[in-house]
Coordinates of C-alpha atoms in Angstrom, one line a residue:
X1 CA -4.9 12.4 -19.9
X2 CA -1.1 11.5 -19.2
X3 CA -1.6 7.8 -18.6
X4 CA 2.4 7.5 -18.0
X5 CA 1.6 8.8 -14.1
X6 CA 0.0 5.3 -14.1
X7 CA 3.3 3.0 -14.7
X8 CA 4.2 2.0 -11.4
X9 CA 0.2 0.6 -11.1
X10 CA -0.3 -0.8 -14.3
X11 CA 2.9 -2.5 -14.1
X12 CA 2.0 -4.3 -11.1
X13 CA -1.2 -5.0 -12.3
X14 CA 1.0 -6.9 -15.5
X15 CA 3.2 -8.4 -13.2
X16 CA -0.2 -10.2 -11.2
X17 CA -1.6 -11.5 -14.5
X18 CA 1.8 -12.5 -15.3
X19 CA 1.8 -14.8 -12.2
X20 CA -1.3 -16.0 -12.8
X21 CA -0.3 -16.6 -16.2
X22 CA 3.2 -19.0 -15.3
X23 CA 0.7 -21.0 -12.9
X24 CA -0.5 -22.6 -16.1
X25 CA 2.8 -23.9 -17.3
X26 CA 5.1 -24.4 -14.0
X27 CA 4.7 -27.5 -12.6
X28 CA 3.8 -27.5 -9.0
X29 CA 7.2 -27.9 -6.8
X30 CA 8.4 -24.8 -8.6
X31 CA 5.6 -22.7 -7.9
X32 CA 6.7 -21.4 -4.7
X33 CA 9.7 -19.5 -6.4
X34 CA 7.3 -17.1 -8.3
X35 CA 7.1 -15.6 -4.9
X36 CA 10.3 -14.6 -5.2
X37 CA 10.3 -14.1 -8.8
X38 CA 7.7 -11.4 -8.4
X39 CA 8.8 -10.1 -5.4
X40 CA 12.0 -9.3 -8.1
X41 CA 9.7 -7.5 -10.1
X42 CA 8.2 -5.4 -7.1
X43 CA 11.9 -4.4 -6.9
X44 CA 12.9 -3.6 -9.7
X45 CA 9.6 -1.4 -10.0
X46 CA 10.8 0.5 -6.9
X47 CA 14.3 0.8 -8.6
X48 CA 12.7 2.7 -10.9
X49 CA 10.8 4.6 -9.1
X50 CA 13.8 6.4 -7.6
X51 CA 15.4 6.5 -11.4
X52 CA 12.2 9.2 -12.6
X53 CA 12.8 12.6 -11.3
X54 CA 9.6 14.1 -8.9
X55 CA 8.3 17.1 -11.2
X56 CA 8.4 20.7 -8.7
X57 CA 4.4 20.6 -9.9
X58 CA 2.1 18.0 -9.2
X59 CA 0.8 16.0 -11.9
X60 CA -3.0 14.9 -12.4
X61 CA -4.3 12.3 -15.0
X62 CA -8.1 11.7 -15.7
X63 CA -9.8 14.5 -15.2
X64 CA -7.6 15.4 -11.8
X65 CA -8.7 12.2 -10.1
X66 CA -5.5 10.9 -10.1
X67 CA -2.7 12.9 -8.6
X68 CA 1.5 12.2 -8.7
X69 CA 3.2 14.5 -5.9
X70 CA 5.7 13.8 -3.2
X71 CA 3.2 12.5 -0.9
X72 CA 1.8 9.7 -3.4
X73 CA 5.2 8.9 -4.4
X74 CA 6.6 8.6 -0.4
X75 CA 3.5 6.0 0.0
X76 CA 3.8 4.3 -3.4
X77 CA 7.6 3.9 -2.1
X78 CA 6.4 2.4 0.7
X79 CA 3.8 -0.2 -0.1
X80 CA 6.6 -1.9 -2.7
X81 CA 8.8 -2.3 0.0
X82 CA 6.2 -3.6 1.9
X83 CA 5.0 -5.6 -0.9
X84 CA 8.7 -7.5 -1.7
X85 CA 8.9 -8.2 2.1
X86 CA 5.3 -9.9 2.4
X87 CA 5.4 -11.7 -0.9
X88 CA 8.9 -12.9 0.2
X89 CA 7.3 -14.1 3.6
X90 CA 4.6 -15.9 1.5
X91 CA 7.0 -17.9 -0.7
X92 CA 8.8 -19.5 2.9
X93 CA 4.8 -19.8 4.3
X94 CA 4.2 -21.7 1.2
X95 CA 3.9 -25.2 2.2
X96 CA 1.2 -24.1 4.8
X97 CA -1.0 -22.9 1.8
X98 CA -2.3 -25.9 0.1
X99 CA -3.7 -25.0 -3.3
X100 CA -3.3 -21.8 -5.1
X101 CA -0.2 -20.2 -4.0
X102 CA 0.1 -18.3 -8.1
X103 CA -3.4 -17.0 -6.9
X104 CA -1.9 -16.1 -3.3
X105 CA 1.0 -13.6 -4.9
X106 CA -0.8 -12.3 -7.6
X107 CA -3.8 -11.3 -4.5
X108 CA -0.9 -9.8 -2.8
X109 CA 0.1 -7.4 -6.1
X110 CA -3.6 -6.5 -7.0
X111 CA -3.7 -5.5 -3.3
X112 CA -1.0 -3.4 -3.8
X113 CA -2.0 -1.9 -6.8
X114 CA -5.0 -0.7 -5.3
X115 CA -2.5 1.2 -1.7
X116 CA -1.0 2.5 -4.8
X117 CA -4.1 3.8 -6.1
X118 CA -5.0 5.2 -2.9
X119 CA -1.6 7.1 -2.3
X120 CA -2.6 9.0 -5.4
X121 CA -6.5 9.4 -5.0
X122 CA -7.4 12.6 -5.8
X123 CA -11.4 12.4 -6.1
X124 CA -14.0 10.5 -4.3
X125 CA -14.5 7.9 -7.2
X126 CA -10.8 7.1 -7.1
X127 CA -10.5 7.0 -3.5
X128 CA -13.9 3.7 -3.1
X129 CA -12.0 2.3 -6.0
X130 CA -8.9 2.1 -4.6
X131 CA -10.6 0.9 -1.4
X132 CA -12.5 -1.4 -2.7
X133 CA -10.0 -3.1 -4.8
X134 CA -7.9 -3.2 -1.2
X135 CA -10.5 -4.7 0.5
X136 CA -12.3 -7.0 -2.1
X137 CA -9.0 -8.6 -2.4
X138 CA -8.1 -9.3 1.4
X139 CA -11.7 -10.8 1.4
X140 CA -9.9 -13.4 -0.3
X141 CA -6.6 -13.4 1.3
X142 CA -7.8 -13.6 4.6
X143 CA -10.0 -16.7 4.0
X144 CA -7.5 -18.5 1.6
X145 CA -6.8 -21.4 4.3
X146 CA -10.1 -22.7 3.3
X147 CA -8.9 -25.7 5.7
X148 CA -8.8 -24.0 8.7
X149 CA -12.2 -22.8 10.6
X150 CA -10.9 -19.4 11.7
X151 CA -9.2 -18.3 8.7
X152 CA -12.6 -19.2 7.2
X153 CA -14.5 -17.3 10.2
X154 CA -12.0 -14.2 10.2
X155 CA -13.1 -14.1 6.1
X156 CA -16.5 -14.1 7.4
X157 CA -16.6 -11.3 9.9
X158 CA -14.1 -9.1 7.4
X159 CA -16.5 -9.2 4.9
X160 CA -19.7 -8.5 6.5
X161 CA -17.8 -5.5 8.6
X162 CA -16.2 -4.4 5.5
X163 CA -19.3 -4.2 3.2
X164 CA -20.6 -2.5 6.3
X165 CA -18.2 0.2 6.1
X166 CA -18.0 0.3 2.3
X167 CA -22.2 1.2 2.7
X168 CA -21.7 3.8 5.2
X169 CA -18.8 5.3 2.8
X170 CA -20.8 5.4 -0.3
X171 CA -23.9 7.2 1.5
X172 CA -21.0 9.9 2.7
X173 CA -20.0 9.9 -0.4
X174 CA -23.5 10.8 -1.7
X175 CA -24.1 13.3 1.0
X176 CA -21.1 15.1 0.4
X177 CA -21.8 15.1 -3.6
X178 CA -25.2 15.8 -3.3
X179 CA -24.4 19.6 -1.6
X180 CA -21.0 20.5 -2.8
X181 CA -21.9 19.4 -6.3
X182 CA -18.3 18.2 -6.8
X183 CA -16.0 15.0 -6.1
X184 CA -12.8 16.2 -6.7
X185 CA -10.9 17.3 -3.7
X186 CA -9.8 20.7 -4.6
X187 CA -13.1 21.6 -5.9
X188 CA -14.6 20.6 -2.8
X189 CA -11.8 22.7 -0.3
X190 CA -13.0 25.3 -2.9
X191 CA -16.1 25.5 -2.5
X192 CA -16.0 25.7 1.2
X193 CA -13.4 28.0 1.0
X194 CA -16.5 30.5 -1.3
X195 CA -17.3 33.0 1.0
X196 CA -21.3 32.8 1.9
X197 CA -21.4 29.2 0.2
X198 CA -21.7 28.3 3.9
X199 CA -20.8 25.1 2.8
X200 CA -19.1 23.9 6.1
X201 CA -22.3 24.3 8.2
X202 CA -24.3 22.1 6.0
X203 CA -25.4 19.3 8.6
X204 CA -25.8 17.1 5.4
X205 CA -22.3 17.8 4.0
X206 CA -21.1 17.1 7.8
X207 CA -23.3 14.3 7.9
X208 CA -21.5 12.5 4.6
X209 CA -17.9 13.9 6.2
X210 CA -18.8 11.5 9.3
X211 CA -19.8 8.6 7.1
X212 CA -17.0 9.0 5.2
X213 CA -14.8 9.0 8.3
X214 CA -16.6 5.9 9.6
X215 CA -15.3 3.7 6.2
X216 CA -12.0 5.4 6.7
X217 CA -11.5 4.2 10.5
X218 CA -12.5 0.7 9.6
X219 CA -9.2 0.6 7.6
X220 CA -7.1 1.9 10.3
X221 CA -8.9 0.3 12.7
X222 CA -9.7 3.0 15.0
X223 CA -12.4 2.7 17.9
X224 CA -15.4 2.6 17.3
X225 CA -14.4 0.2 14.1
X226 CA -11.3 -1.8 15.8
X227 CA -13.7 -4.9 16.4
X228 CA -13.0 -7.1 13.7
X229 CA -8.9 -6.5 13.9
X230 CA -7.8 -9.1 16.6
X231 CA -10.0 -12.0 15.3
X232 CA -9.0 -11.6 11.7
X233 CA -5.4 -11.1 12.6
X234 CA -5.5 -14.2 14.6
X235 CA -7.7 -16.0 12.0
X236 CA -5.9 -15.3 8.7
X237 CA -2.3 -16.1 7.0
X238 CA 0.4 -14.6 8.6
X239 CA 1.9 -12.8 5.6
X240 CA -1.7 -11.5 5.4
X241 CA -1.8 -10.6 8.5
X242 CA 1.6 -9.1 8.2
X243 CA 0.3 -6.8 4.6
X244 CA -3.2 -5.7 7.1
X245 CA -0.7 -4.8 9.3
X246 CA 1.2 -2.8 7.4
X247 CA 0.0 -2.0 4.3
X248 CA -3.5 -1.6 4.7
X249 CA -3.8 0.8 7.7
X250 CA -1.2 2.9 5.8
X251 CA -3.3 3.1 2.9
X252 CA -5.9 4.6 5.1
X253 CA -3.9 7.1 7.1
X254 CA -3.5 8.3 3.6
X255 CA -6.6 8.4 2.4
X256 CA -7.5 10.2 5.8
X257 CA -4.8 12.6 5.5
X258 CA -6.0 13.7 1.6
X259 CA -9.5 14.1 2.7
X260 CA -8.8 15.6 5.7
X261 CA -6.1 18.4 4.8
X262 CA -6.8 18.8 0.7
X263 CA -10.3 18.0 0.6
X264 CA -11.7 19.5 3.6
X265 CA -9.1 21.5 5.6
X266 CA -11.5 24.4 6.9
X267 CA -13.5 21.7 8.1
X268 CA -10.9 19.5 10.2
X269 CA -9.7 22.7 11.9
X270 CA -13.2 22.5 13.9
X271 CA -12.8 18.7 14.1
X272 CA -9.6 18.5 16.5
X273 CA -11.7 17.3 19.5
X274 CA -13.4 14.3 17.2
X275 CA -9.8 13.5 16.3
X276 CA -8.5 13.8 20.0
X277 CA -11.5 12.0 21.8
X278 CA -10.9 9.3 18.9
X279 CA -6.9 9.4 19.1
X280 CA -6.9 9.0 23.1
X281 CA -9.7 6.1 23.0
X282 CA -7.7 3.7 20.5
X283 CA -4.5 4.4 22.9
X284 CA -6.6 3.2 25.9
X285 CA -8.5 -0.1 24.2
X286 CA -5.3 -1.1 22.5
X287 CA -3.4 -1.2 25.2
X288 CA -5.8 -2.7 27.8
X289 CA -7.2 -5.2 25.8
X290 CA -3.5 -6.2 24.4
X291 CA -2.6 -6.7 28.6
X292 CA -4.3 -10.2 28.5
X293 CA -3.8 -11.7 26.1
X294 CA -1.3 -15.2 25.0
X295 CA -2.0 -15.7 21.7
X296 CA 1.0 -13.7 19.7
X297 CA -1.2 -12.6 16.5
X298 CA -4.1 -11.6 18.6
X299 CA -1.8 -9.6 20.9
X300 CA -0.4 -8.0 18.1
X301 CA -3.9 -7.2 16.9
X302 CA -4.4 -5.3 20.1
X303 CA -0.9 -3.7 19.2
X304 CA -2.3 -2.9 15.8
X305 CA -5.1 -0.9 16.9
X306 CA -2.8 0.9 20.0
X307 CA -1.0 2.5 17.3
X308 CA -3.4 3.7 14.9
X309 CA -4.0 5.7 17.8
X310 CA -0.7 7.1 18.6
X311 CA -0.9 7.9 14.8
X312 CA -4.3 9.9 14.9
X313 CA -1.7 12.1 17.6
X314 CA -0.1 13.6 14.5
X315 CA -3.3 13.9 12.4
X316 CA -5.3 15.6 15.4
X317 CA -2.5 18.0 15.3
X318 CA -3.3 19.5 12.0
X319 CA 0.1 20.6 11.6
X320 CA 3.3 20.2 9.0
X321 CA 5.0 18.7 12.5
X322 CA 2.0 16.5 13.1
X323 CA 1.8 15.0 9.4
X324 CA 5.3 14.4 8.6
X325 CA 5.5 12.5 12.2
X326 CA 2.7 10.4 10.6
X327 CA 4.7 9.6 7.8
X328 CA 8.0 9.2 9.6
X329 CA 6.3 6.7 12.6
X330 CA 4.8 4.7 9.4
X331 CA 8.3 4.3 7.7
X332 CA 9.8 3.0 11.1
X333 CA 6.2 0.4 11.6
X334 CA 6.8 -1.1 8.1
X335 CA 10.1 -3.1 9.6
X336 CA 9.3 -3.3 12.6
X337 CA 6.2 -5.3 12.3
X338 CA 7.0 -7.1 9.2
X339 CA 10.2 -8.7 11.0
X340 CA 7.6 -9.5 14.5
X341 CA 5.2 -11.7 11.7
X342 CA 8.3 -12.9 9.9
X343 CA 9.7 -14.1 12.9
X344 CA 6.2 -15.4 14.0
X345 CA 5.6 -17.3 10.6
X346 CA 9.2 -19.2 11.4
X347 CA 8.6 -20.2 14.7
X348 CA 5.3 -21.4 14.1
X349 CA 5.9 -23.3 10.8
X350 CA 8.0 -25.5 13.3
X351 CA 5.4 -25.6 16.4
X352 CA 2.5 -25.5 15.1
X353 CA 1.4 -23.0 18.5
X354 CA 0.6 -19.5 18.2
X355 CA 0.8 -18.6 22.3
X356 CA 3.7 -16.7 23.8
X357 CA 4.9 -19.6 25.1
X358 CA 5.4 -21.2 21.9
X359 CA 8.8 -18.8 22.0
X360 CA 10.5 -20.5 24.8
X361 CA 13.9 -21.4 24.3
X362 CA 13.8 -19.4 20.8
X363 CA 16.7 -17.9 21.7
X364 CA 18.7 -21.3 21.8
X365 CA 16.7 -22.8 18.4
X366 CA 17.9 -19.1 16.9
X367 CA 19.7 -16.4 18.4
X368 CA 19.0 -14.5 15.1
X369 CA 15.5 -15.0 15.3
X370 CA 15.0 -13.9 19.1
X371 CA 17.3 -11.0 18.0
X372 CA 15.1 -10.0 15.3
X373 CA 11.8 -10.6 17.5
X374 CA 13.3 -8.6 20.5
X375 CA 14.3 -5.3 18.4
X376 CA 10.6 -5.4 17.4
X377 CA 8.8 -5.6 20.6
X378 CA 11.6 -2.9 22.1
X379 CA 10.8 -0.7 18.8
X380 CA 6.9 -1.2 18.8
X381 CA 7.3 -0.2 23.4
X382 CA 9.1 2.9 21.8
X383 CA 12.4 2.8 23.7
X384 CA 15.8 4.1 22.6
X385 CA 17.6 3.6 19.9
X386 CA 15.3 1.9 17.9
X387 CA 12.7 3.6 14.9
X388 CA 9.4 3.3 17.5
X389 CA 11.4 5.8 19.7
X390 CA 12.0 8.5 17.3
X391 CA 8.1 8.0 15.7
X392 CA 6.7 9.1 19.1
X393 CA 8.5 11.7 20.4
X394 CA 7.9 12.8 16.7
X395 CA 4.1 12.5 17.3
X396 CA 3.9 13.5 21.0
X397 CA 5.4 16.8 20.3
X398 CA 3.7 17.6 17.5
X399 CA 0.9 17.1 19.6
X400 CA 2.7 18.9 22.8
X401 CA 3.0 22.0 20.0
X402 CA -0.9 21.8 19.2
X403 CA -1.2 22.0 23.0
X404 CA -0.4 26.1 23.4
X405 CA -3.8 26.4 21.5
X406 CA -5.7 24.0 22.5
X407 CA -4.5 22.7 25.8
X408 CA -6.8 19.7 25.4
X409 CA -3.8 18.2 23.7
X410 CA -1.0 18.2 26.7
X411 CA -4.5 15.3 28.3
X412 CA -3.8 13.2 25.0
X413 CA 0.2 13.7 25.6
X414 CA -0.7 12.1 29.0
X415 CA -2.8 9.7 27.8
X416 CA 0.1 8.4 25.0
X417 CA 2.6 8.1 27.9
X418 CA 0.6 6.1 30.1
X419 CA -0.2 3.4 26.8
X420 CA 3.4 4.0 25.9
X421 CA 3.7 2.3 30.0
X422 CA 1.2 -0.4 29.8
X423 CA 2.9 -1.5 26.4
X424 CA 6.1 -2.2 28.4
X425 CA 4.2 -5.2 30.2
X426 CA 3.1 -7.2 27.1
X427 CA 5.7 -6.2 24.9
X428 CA 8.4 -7.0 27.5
X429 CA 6.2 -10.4 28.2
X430 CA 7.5 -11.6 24.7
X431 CA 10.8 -10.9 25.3
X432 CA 10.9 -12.3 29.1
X433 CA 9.3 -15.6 27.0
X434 CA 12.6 -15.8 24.3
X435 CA 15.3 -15.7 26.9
X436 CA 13.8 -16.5 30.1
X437 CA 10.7 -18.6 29.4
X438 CA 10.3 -22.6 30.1
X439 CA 11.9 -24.4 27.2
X440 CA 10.5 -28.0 26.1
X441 CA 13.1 -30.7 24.7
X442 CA 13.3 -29.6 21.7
X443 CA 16.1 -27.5 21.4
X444 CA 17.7 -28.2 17.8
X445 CA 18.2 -25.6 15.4
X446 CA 15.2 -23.7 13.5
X447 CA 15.9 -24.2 9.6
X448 CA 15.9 -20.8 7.8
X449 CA 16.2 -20.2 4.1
X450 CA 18.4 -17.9 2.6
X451 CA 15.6 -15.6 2.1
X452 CA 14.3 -15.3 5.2
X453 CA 17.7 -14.7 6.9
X454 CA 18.2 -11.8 4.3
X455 CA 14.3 -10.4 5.0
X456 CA 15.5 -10.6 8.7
X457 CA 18.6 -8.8 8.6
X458 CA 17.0 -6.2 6.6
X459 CA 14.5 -5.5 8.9
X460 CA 16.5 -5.6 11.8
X461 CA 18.8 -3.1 9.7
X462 CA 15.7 -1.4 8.5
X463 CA 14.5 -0.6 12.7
X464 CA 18.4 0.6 13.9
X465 CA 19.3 2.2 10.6
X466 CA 15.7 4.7 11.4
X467 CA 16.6 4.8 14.9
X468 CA 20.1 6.2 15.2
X469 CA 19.7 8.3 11.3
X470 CA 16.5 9.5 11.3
X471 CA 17.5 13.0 9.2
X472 CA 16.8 10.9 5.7
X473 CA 13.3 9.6 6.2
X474 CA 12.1 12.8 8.1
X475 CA 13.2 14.4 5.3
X476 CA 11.3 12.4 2.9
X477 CA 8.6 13.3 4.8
X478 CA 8.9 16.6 5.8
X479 CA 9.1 17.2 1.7
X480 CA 6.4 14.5 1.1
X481 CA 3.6 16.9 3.5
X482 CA 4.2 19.8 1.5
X483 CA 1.2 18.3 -0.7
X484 CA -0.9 19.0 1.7
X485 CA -2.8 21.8 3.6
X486 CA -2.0 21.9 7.2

C-alpha cells in the first residue's frame, strides 16, 4: 500500500480542516483572507505537483483501487487550478455570504479532494466515493445562501436528483458486481476480454453498465439528466456555480472516460450509437433552450449542458484523437468559463440583477471587465483565435475520422455545426449588451480588488495563450490518453 500516491489528496484534505480550524481563532473581518490564504496552499500543492517526476509505469495503492498515471495527474492538475481560481472568486463574493464563509472554502477543498479522487478511481468503490464526497458537498454549497429562496430551492432539487442518480449508480454497481464477480477495472476489461466468458452479452451486466451511465450523465449533465442544471445554476452562489461548471462535469467526463475505455472497452465499441444519439441530443437542447433565455446564469446553464455535448463528440469517437480532444476542449473551458462567472459575480455584486441587461454600459464601468466577458462568450461560440476554437475542430474531427466507419458520425458533425450557429445568437446577445446595450445613469467605475484583476488577466491570458499555442496542452493530453484503451 504506497499511501505517498495519496499526498496531493490528503494534503488538501489538511489544508480544509486547517481552515476550519483558523475560523475558531480569527476574528470575523479577517476571515475573508483565508480564501486567499488557502487558495495559496492549492498553489503551492500544484507547484509541487510539477516538482515529482510522472513514473513511465502507472502506480496503484489499495489493492489497485487507486491509480497515479498521466491521465489522473492531467485532471488532478486541473481541478487545483480550478480550485485557486474559485476559492479566489469566493473570497471577493464574500460579503454576499453571511455566516460561515471558513465553512464555504474548506466545502470548496473537500470538493476538490473528492475530483481528485475521481481522476485516480480505479475501482467501482473508489469511483461512488469519490462521487459522493463531490456531490454530498455541493448539497451544501449550493444551498449555503440559506437567505435566499432559490439558492435554498436549487439545494432542494440537487439533492433529490442527485440521490436519484446516486441509487440508480449503486444498483449498476451491483449488477455489474454481481456477474463479473469483480470491481476493479482491469479485472472487469479482463474478464470480458475471457474468451467464452460471454460476459458482454449479459443483459444484466448491460443492464448495471446503463445504470451506471445514468449516475454518470447526471454529473455531466447530459440529456436525459440535464434537468436540474439551469435552475441550480441560477439558484446557487456564483463561485459554486462557477466550480459545477467546471470542476464537476470534468470530474465526470473522467470518470466516463475510465469506465468506458479501461473498464469496459469491448463493450463501448458496440455503444457508439448510445453515445452519438446522446452526443447530438444535448447539442440540440442546449442550444435551443439557451436561445431564450435573459437571465445570465441560467443562459449559461443552457451553455453548460450544450457542451457536455460537443464533449461526448470526442468520447463517441472511441479514438486516441477523440480523447485527447476531450481533454484538450476541457483545459481551454476551465478559463473560459471561470472568467464569464468571475465577471458575472463583479457586475452583479454592484447591481444586484442577474439579466443580460444588467451588462449595459459595462464596457464604460470596466473596459477590463467587458474585455474579459467578451473573450468568453467569443471562446465558448468557438471562433478564432481563442481556446473554444481549437477544442472543436479538435472534437469535430475526431468525430469526422470516426465517420469513414461509421458514417453515422459526418450527421453529428452536422449536427455540432448547426449548435456551433445557434450559439452565435445568444452568445453574441451578451456581447451586443456590453457595448451596445441601453446604459442607466450609473456610469462610475466598478471597484475591483487586486485579486480579481489578477484572476482576470489570467483567464483572459489563460483563453489566447490555448488559442494561438495549442502544441503544449495537446501534448499534455495526447500523453495524458495513453492510459487509456481507445
Amino acid at each position: 500500500m504506497n499511501v505517498l500516491l495519496l499526498k496531493h489528496e490528503l494534503t488538501l484534505i489538511l489544508l480544509g480542516v486547517g481552515v476550519l480550524l483558523a475560523d475558531l481563532w480569527l476574528p470575523a473581518e479577517r476571515k475573508r483572507n483565508l480564501g486567499c490564504l488557502a487558495a495559496a496552499g492549492v498553489g503551492a500543492i500544484l507547484i509541487c505537483s510539477f516538482l515529482t517526476p510522472l513514473p513511465a509505469e502507472p502506480q496503484f495503492a489499495f489493492g489497485r483501487m487507486f491509480v497515479l498515471d498521466g491521465m489522473a495527474l492531467f485532471f488532478k492538475r486541473f481541478f487545483l487550478v480550478a480550485t485557486i481560481l474559485v476559492l479566489l472568486m469566493a473570497a471577493e463574493y464574500s460579503d454576499r455570504i453571511a455566516a460561515g464563509i471558513s465553512e464555504y472554502y474548506s466545502l470548496i477543498l473537500f470538493a476538490a479532494a473528492g475530483m481528485m479522487f475521481a481522476a485516480s478511481a480505479n475501482d467501482f468503490a473508489l469511483l461512488f466515493v469519490a462521487l459522493e464526497l463531490i456531490t454530498v458537498t455541493f448539497y451544501v454549497l449550493v444551498s449555503f445562501q440559506r437567505g435566499r429562496s432559490t439558492s435554498l430551492e436549487a439545494g432542494v432539487k440537487y439533492l433529490i436528483i442527485g440521490a436519484l442518480s446516486s441509487a440508480f449508480m449503486v444498483f449498476g454497481i451491483a449488477f455489474m458486481y454481481g456477474t463479473s464477480g469483480a470491481f476493479n477495472f482491469g479485472d472487469i476489461a479482463a474478464k470480458l476480454a475471457e474468451p467464452g466468458a460471454n460476459l458482454a452479452g449479459n443483459k444484466l451486466f448491460l443492464c448495471g453498465l446503463l445504470f451506471l451511465f445514468v449516475g454518470l450523465g447526471f454529473k455531466i449533465s447530459a440529456v436525459p439528466f440535464q434537468i436540474w442544471a439551469p435552475d441550480v445554476y441560477q439558484g446557487a452562489p456564483t463561485p459554486t456555480t462557477a466550480f459545477l461548471a467546471v470542476g464537476s462535469k470534468a470530474a465526470g467526463f473522467v470518470l466516463l472516460l475510465r469506465v468506458l475505455f479501461v473498464a469496459v472497452p469491448d463493450v463501448t465499441a458496440h455503444w457508439w450509437k448510445l453515445l452519438v444519439v446522446i452526443s447530438a441530443l444535448t447539442i440540440l437542447y442546449g442550444n435551443l433552450c439557451a436561445l431564450p433565455q435573459t437571465n445570465l446564469k441560467r443562459l449559461l446553464g443552457y451553455s453548460s449542458i450544450s457542451h457536455a455535448g460537443y464533449l461526448l463528440l470526442g468520447v463517441a469517437a472511441a479514438s486516441a484523437a477523440g480523447q485527447s480532444a476531450v481533454l484538450y476542449y476541457l483545459g481551454g473551458y476551465l478559463f473560459t468559463v471561470l472568467a464569464a462567472f468571475l465577471v458575472i459575480a463583479l457586475v452583479l455584486r454592484e447591481t444586484g440583477a442577474e439579466d443580460i441587461e444588467a451588462l449595459a454600459g459595462l464596457n464604460q464601468r470596466s473596459p477590463l471587465l467587458a474585455a474579459a466577458l467578451t473573450f468568453s462568450m467569443v471562446s465558448l461560440a468557438g471562433i478564432p483565435p481563442l481556446a473554444g476554437f481549437f477544442g472543436k475542430f479538435l472534437l469535430i474531427k475526431s468525430a469526422l475520422l470516426a465517420g469513414a466507419a461509421h458514417p453515422a458520425f459526418y450527421w453529428l458533425v452536422a449536427v455540432a455545426l448547426a449548435g456551433v450557429v445557434m450559439s452565435l445568437a445568444y452568445y453574441f446577445g451578451v456581447v451586443r449588451a456590453i457595448y451596445w446595450g441601453r446604459a442607466g445613469r450609473n456610469l462610475s467605475e466598478l471597484p475591483m480588488s487586486l485579486p480579481a484583476k489578477t484572476m482576470v488577466l489570467v483567464c483572459m491570458a489563460g483563453i489566447l495563450f490555448i488559442g494561438i499555442y495549442p502544441s503544449p496542452l495537446l501534448r499534455a493530453a495526447e500523453a495524458a490518453v495513453l492510459a487509456l484503451k481507445g
